[in-house]
PDB file of C-alpha atoms in Angstrom:
ATOM      1  CA  MET X   1     -14.183  -9.919  -7.243  1.00 42.00           C
ATOM      2  CA  ARG X   2     -10.985 -11.928  -7.044  1.00 45.00           C
ATOM      3  CA  SER X   3      -7.931 -11.756  -9.255  1.00 45.00           C
ATOM      4  CA  SER X   4      -7.057 -14.631 -11.496  1.00 43.00           C
ATOM      5  CA  GLN X   5      -3.639 -15.452 -12.880  1.00 45.00           C
ATOM      6  CA  VAL X   6      -5.414 -16.661 -16.036  1.00 54.00           C
ATOM      7  CA  THR X   7      -7.211 -13.353 -16.581  1.00 74.00           C
ATOM      8  CA  PRO X   8      -5.243 -10.606 -14.846  1.00 85.00           C
ATOM      9  CA  ILE X   9      -6.915  -7.366 -13.858  1.00 95.00           C
ATOM     10  CA  THR X  10      -5.606  -4.590 -16.110  1.00 95.00           C
ATOM     11  CA  ASP X  11      -8.139  -1.809 -15.467  1.00 97.00           C
ATOM     12  CA  PRO X  12      -7.136   0.360 -12.469  1.00 98.00           C
ATOM     13  CA  LYS X  13     -10.773   1.038 -11.539  1.00 98.00           C
ATOM     14  CA  VAL X  14     -11.523  -2.682 -11.476  1.00 98.00           C
ATOM     15  CA  ALA X  15      -8.373  -3.222  -9.402  1.00 98.00           C
ATOM     16  CA  LEU X  16      -9.438  -0.537  -6.918  1.00 98.00           C
ATOM     17  CA  GLN X  17     -12.899  -2.081  -6.639  1.00 98.00           C
ATOM     18  CA  ALA X  18     -11.319  -5.504  -6.018  1.00 97.00           C
ATOM     19  CA  LEU X  19      -9.411  -4.000  -3.066  1.00 98.00           C
ATOM     20  CA  LYS X  20     -12.559  -2.340  -1.721  1.00 98.00           C
ATOM     21  CA  ASP X  21     -14.526  -5.577  -2.036  1.00 98.00           C
ATOM     22  CA  GLY X  22     -11.751  -7.536  -0.320  1.00 98.00           C
ATOM     23  CA  ASN X  23     -11.601  -5.051   2.537  1.00 98.00           C
ATOM     24  CA  LYS X  24     -15.366  -5.349   2.997  1.00 98.00           C
ATOM     25  CA  ARG X  25     -15.053  -9.144   3.227  1.00 98.00           C
ATOM     26  CA  PHE X  26     -12.274  -8.687   5.811  1.00 97.00           C
ATOM     27  CA  ILE X  27     -14.346  -6.260   7.908  1.00 98.00           C
ATOM     28  CA  ASP X  28     -17.378  -8.564   7.695  1.00 97.00           C
ATOM     29  CA  GLY X  29     -15.315 -11.574   8.792  1.00 96.00           C
ATOM     30  CA  ALA X  30     -16.156 -13.376   5.558  1.00 96.00           C
ATOM     31  CA  PRO X  31     -12.847 -13.861   3.737  1.00 92.00           C
ATOM     32  CA  THR X  32     -12.732 -15.834   0.517  1.00 92.00           C
ATOM     33  CA  ALA X  33     -11.587 -19.426   0.932  1.00 86.00           C
ATOM     34  CA  LYS X  34      -8.049 -19.739  -0.381  1.00 84.00           C
ATOM     35  CA  ASP X  35      -5.849 -22.604  -1.421  1.00 83.00           C
ATOM     36  CA  ASP X  36      -2.387 -21.158  -0.748  1.00 83.00           C
ATOM     37  CA  THR X  37      -0.624 -24.252  -2.072  1.00 85.00           C
ATOM     38  CA  LYS X  38      -2.517 -24.081  -5.375  1.00 85.00           C
ATOM     39  CA  ASP X  39      -2.028 -20.318  -5.595  1.00 82.00           C
ATOM     40  CA  ARG X  40       1.698 -20.691  -4.907  1.00 86.00           C
ATOM     41  CA  LYS X  41       2.029 -23.320  -7.643  1.00 86.00           C
ATOM     42  CA  GLU X  42       0.160 -21.117 -10.133  1.00 85.00           C
ATOM     43  CA  THR X  43       2.594 -18.264  -9.555  1.00 83.00           C
ATOM     44  CA  VAL X  44       5.887 -20.184  -9.633  1.00 88.00           C
ATOM     45  CA  ASP X  45       6.811 -18.991 -13.122  1.00 87.00           C
ATOM     46  CA  THR X  46       4.967 -15.698 -13.410  1.00 85.00           C
ATOM     47  CA  GLN X  47       3.271 -12.938 -11.497  1.00 91.00           C
ATOM     48  CA  LYS X  48       0.600 -10.502 -12.606  1.00 93.00           C
ATOM     49  CA  PRO X  49      -0.213  -8.337  -9.579  1.00 96.00           C
ATOM     50  CA  PHE X  50      -3.177  -6.047 -10.089  1.00 97.00           C
ATOM     51  CA  ALA X  51      -2.005  -3.523  -7.496  1.00 98.00           C
ATOM     52  CA  ILE X  52       1.163  -2.116  -6.012  1.00 98.00           C
ATOM     53  CA  VAL X  53       0.780  -1.404  -2.308  1.00 98.00           C
ATOM     54  CA  LEU X  54       3.225   0.814  -0.439  1.00 98.00           C
ATOM     55  CA  THR X  55       2.480   0.635   3.265  1.00 98.00           C
ATOM     56  CA  CYS X  56       4.090   0.663   6.672  1.00 96.00           C
ATOM     57  CA  ALA X  57       6.249  -2.112   8.071  1.00 96.00           C
ATOM     58  CA  ASP X  58       4.026  -2.193  11.178  1.00 96.00           C
ATOM     59  CA  SER X  59       3.291  -5.853  11.938  1.00 95.00           C
ATOM     60  CA  ARG X  60      -0.437  -5.098  12.157  1.00 95.00           C
ATOM     61  CA  CYS X  61      -0.547  -3.648   8.647  1.00 95.00           C
ATOM     62  CA  SER X  62      -0.834  -6.657   6.299  1.00 96.00           C
ATOM     63  CA  PRO X  63      -2.484  -5.707   2.997  1.00 98.00           C
ATOM     64  CA  GLU X  64      -2.788  -9.287   1.725  1.00 96.00           C
ATOM     65  CA  ILE X  65      -4.996  -9.950   4.762  1.00 96.00           C
ATOM     66  CA  PHE X  66      -7.041  -6.744   5.034  1.00 98.00           C
ATOM     67  CA  PHE X  67      -7.686  -6.781   1.269  1.00 98.00           C
ATOM     68  CA  ASP X  68      -8.467 -10.525   1.300  1.00 97.00           C
ATOM     69  CA  THR X  69      -6.198 -11.270  -1.644  1.00 95.00           C
ATOM     70  CA  LYS X  70      -4.262 -14.322  -2.706  1.00 93.00           C
ATOM     71  CA  ILE X  71      -0.629 -14.971  -3.557  1.00 93.00           C
ATOM     72  CA  GLY X  72       0.341 -12.982  -6.654  1.00 93.00           C
ATOM     73  CA  ASP X  73      -2.406 -10.335  -6.441  1.00 96.00           C
ATOM     74  CA  LEU X  74      -0.399  -7.576  -4.732  1.00 97.00           C
ATOM     75  CA  PHE X  75       3.124  -6.224  -5.195  1.00 98.00           C
ATOM     76  CA  VAL X  76       3.772  -5.063  -1.632  1.00 98.00           C
ATOM     77  CA  LEU X  77       6.444  -2.633  -0.446  1.00 98.00           C
ATOM     78  CA  ARG X  78       6.774  -1.875   3.249  1.00 97.00           C
ATOM     79  CA  ASN X  79       8.866   0.440   5.390  1.00 95.00           C
ATOM     80  CA  ALA X  80       8.437   2.393   8.601  1.00 93.00           C
ATOM     81  CA  GLY X  81       6.328   5.417   7.708  1.00 93.00           C
ATOM     82  CA  ASN X  82       5.345   4.152   4.231  1.00 94.00           C
ATOM     83  CA  PHE X  83       7.471   6.694   2.359  1.00 91.00           C
ATOM     84  CA  ALA X  84       8.953   6.374  -1.116  1.00 94.00           C
ATOM     85  CA  THR X  85      12.705   6.610  -1.612  1.00 93.00           C
ATOM     86  CA  ASP X  86      14.404   5.719  -4.887  1.00 95.00           C
ATOM     87  CA  VAL X  87      14.340   2.071  -3.768  1.00 96.00           C
ATOM     88  CA  GLU X  88      10.555   1.996  -3.417  1.00 97.00           C
ATOM     89  CA  LEU X  89      10.028   4.084  -6.557  1.00 97.00           C
ATOM     90  CA  GLY X  90      12.295   1.776  -8.545  1.00 98.00           C
ATOM     91  CA  SER X  91      10.350  -1.222  -7.297  1.00 98.00           C
ATOM     92  CA  MET X  92       7.098   0.483  -8.271  1.00 98.00           C
ATOM     93  CA  GLU X  93       8.490   1.221 -11.726  1.00 98.00           C
ATOM     94  CA  PHE X  94       9.262  -2.493 -12.122  1.00 98.00           C
ATOM     95  CA  ALA X  95       5.801  -3.519 -10.938  1.00 98.00           C
ATOM     96  CA  THR X  96       4.014  -1.247 -13.378  1.00 97.00           C
ATOM     97  CA  ALA X  97       6.339  -1.227 -16.429  1.00 97.00           C
ATOM     98  CA  VAL X  98       7.377  -4.893 -16.350  1.00 97.00           C
ATOM     99  CA  LEU X  99       4.615  -6.674 -14.441  1.00 96.00           C
ATOM    100  CA  GLY X 100       1.764  -4.472 -15.664  1.00 97.00           C
ATOM    101  CA  ALA X 101       0.188  -3.502 -12.342  1.00 98.00           C
ATOM    102  CA  PRO X 102      -2.377  -0.808 -13.233  1.00 98.00           C
ATOM    103  CA  LEU X 103      -2.878   0.588  -9.707  1.00 98.00           C
ATOM    104  CA  ALA X 104      -0.597   1.881  -6.941  1.00 98.00           C
ATOM    105  CA  VAL X 105      -1.943   2.481  -3.435  1.00 98.00           C
ATOM    106  CA  VAL X 106      -0.073   4.277  -0.648  1.00 98.00           C
ATOM    107  CA  ILE X 107      -1.521   3.281   2.728  1.00 98.00           C
ATOM    108  CA  GLY X 108      -0.960   4.987   6.050  1.00 97.00           C
ATOM    109  CA  HIS X 109      -2.527   3.715   9.251  1.00 97.00           C
ATOM    110  CA  SER X 110      -3.727   4.576  12.729  1.00 95.00           C
ATOM    111  CA  ALA X 111      -1.197   4.653  15.557  1.00 94.00           C
ATOM    112  CA  CYS X 112       1.780   4.872  13.181  1.00 94.00           C
ATOM    113  CA  GLY X 113       4.871   4.914  15.384  1.00 92.00           C
ATOM    114  CA  ALA X 114       7.069   6.544  12.750  1.00 92.00           C
ATOM    115  CA  VAL X 115       4.649   9.396  12.065  1.00 93.00           C
ATOM    116  CA  ASN X 116       3.998   9.756  15.805  1.00 93.00           C
ATOM    117  CA  ALA X 117       7.733  10.113  16.434  1.00 92.00           C
ATOM    118  CA  ALA X 118       8.055  12.714  13.666  1.00 90.00           C
ATOM    119  CA  PHE X 119       4.963  14.579  14.893  1.00 89.00           C
ATOM    120  CA  ASP X 120       6.109  14.526  18.527  1.00 89.00           C
ATOM    121  CA  LYS X 121       9.678  15.466  17.557  1.00 81.00           C
ATOM    122  CA  ALA X 122      10.960  12.441  19.471  1.00 77.00           C
ATOM    123  CA  GLU X 123      14.555  12.648  20.633  1.00 79.00           C
ATOM    124  CA  GLY X 124      17.092   9.950  21.390  1.00 81.00           C
ATOM    125  CA  LEU X 125      16.079   7.622  18.594  1.00 82.00           C
ATOM    126  CA  PRO X 126      18.540   5.119  17.129  1.00 84.00           C
ATOM    127  CA  GLU X 127      20.589   6.680  14.307  1.00 83.00           C
ATOM    128  CA  LYS X 128      18.927   4.879  11.380  1.00 86.00           C
ATOM    129  CA  LEU X 129      15.436   5.382  12.793  1.00 86.00           C
ATOM    130  CA  HIS X 130      16.200   9.077  13.158  1.00 84.00           C
ATOM    131  CA  GLY X 131      16.821   9.120   9.386  1.00 85.00           C
ATOM    132  CA  VAL X 132      13.375   7.622   8.775  1.00 88.00           C
ATOM    133  CA  ILE X 133      11.773  10.265  10.981  1.00 89.00           C
ATOM    134  CA  GLU X 134      13.600  13.074   9.161  1.00 88.00           C
ATOM    135  CA  ASN X 135      12.153  11.811   5.850  1.00 87.00           C
ATOM    136  CA  LEU X 136       8.641  12.107   7.260  1.00 91.00           C
ATOM    137  CA  LYS X 137       8.865  15.558   8.853  1.00 92.00           C
ATOM    138  CA  PRO X 138       8.482  17.725   5.707  1.00 92.00           C
ATOM    139  CA  GLY X 139       5.248  15.966   4.722  1.00 93.00           C
ATOM    140  CA  ILE X 140       3.582  16.504   8.076  1.00 94.00           C
ATOM    141  CA  ALA X 141       4.823  20.017   8.858  1.00 93.00           C
ATOM    142  CA  GLY X 142       2.002  22.221  10.031  1.00 93.00           C
ATOM    143  CA  CYS X 143      -0.405  19.401  10.909  1.00 94.00           C
ATOM    144  CA  GLY X 144      -2.485  20.149  13.988  1.00 94.00           C
ATOM    145  CA  ASP X 145      -3.022  16.582  15.159  1.00 94.00           C
ATOM    146  CA  LYS X 146      -1.771  13.062  14.537  1.00 94.00           C
ATOM    147  CA  LEU X 147      -4.705  11.987  12.345  1.00 94.00           C
ATOM    148  CA  ALA X 148      -3.987  14.926  10.055  1.00 95.00           C
ATOM    149  CA  ALA X 149      -0.298  13.950  10.085  1.00 95.00           C
ATOM    150  CA  TYR X 150      -1.047  10.330   9.085  1.00 95.00           C
ATOM    151  CA  LYS X 151      -3.109  11.549   6.141  1.00 96.00           C
ATOM    152  CA  ALA X 152      -0.685  14.332   5.133  1.00 96.00           C
ATOM    153  CA  ASN X 153       2.138  11.803   5.064  1.00 96.00           C
ATOM    154  CA  VAL X 154       0.159   9.615   2.653  1.00 97.00           C
ATOM    155  CA  GLU X 155      -0.745  12.589   0.456  1.00 97.00           C
ATOM    156  CA  THR X 156       2.923  13.631   0.279  1.00 96.00           C
ATOM    157  CA  VAL X 157       3.981  10.129  -0.790  1.00 97.00           C
ATOM    158  CA  VAL X 158       1.139   9.885  -3.324  1.00 98.00           C
ATOM    159  CA  LYS X 159       2.344  13.126  -4.940  1.00 97.00           C
ATOM    160  CA  ASN X 160       5.904  11.797  -5.026  1.00 96.00           C
ATOM    161  CA  VAL X 161       4.742   8.566  -6.708  1.00 98.00           C
ATOM    162  CA  LYS X 162       2.511  10.431  -9.196  1.00 98.00           C
ATOM    163  CA  ASP X 163       5.474  12.629 -10.172  1.00 98.00           C
ATOM    164  CA  ASN X 164       7.540   9.581 -11.183  1.00 98.00           C
ATOM    165  CA  PRO X 165       7.994   9.593 -14.997  1.00 98.00           C
ATOM    166  CA  ILE X 166       7.616   5.804 -15.372  1.00 97.00           C
ATOM    167  CA  ILE X 167       4.420   5.767 -13.300  1.00 97.00           C
ATOM    168  CA  GLN X 168       3.131   8.600 -15.513  1.00 97.00           C
ATOM    169  CA  LYS X 169       4.191   6.884 -18.752  1.00 97.00           C
ATOM    170  CA  GLN X 170       2.400   3.684 -17.731  1.00 97.00           C
ATOM    171  CA  ASN X 171      -0.770   5.640 -16.801  1.00 97.00           C
ATOM    172  CA  THR X 172      -0.728   3.924 -13.423  1.00 98.00           C
ATOM    173  CA  MET X 173      -3.569   5.100 -11.200  1.00 98.00           C
ATOM    174  CA  VAL X 174      -2.150   6.254  -7.841  1.00 98.00           C
ATOM    175  CA  VAL X 175      -4.357   6.661  -4.776  1.00 98.00           C
ATOM    176  CA  GLY X 176      -3.831   7.153  -1.076  1.00 98.00           C
ATOM    177  CA  ALA X 177      -5.598   5.338   1.721  1.00 98.00           C
ATOM    178  CA  TYR X 178      -5.793   5.096   5.495  1.00 97.00           C
ATOM    179  CA  TYR X 179      -6.133   1.827   7.417  1.00 98.00           C
ATOM    180  CA  ASP X 180      -7.839   1.954  10.811  1.00 97.00           C
ATOM    181  CA  PHE X 181      -6.679  -0.847  13.111  1.00 96.00           C
ATOM    182  CA  ALA X 182      -9.807  -0.743  15.286  1.00 96.00           C
ATOM    183  CA  SER X 183     -12.405  -1.050  12.521  1.00 97.00           C
ATOM    184  CA  GLY X 184     -10.300  -2.850   9.910  1.00 97.00           C
ATOM    185  CA  GLU X 185     -11.525  -0.376   7.321  1.00 98.00           C
ATOM    186  CA  VAL X 186      -9.345   1.038   4.570  1.00 98.00           C
ATOM    187  CA  LYS X 187     -10.591   4.488   3.540  1.00 98.00           C
ATOM    188  CA  PHE X 188      -9.393   5.561   0.116  1.00 98.00           C
ATOM    189  CA  PHE X 189      -8.612   9.194  -0.718  1.00 94.00           C
ATOM    190  CA  GLU X 190     -10.298   9.630  -4.072  1.00 78.00           C
TER     191      GLU X 190
END
């Protein structure tokens, strides 16, 4: 199922299924044909994303591609470690309260450098990167391996997003997910 700017997706369950269907097309190597020029022109004056996606800034982690979506379908926020500060939460509030996105997805991924650095207690990092790592450490404390740390980080961020009063007021569905680079699969935590 594909989004349409004419008939936006407003049901979070339908939005989640659209992401799952798009990921299946991506895995199968059968993406939907797109007309980016047409899609761009249709969204010049308005946007009606059906999902907010908070994911990592890793260059291999491109939700528009692995969910096989078109311009205007996703409101994407990215940073190293896919965590939610007031900046990301404020952007999510805008996407749900103003734009009407019914679904928010927090996506971690395999081989996450930020989580790896926090898990390994890496030293000698650049000052600003060290700040990113410090934000991740509480969410992964006590994890026995990196896979558990990737997932714990997502679960911590999901809780943070769910606790946001605007997200709650808008009844935005919030779910976590994990993207595996090797398989291309996004596994949702439901």
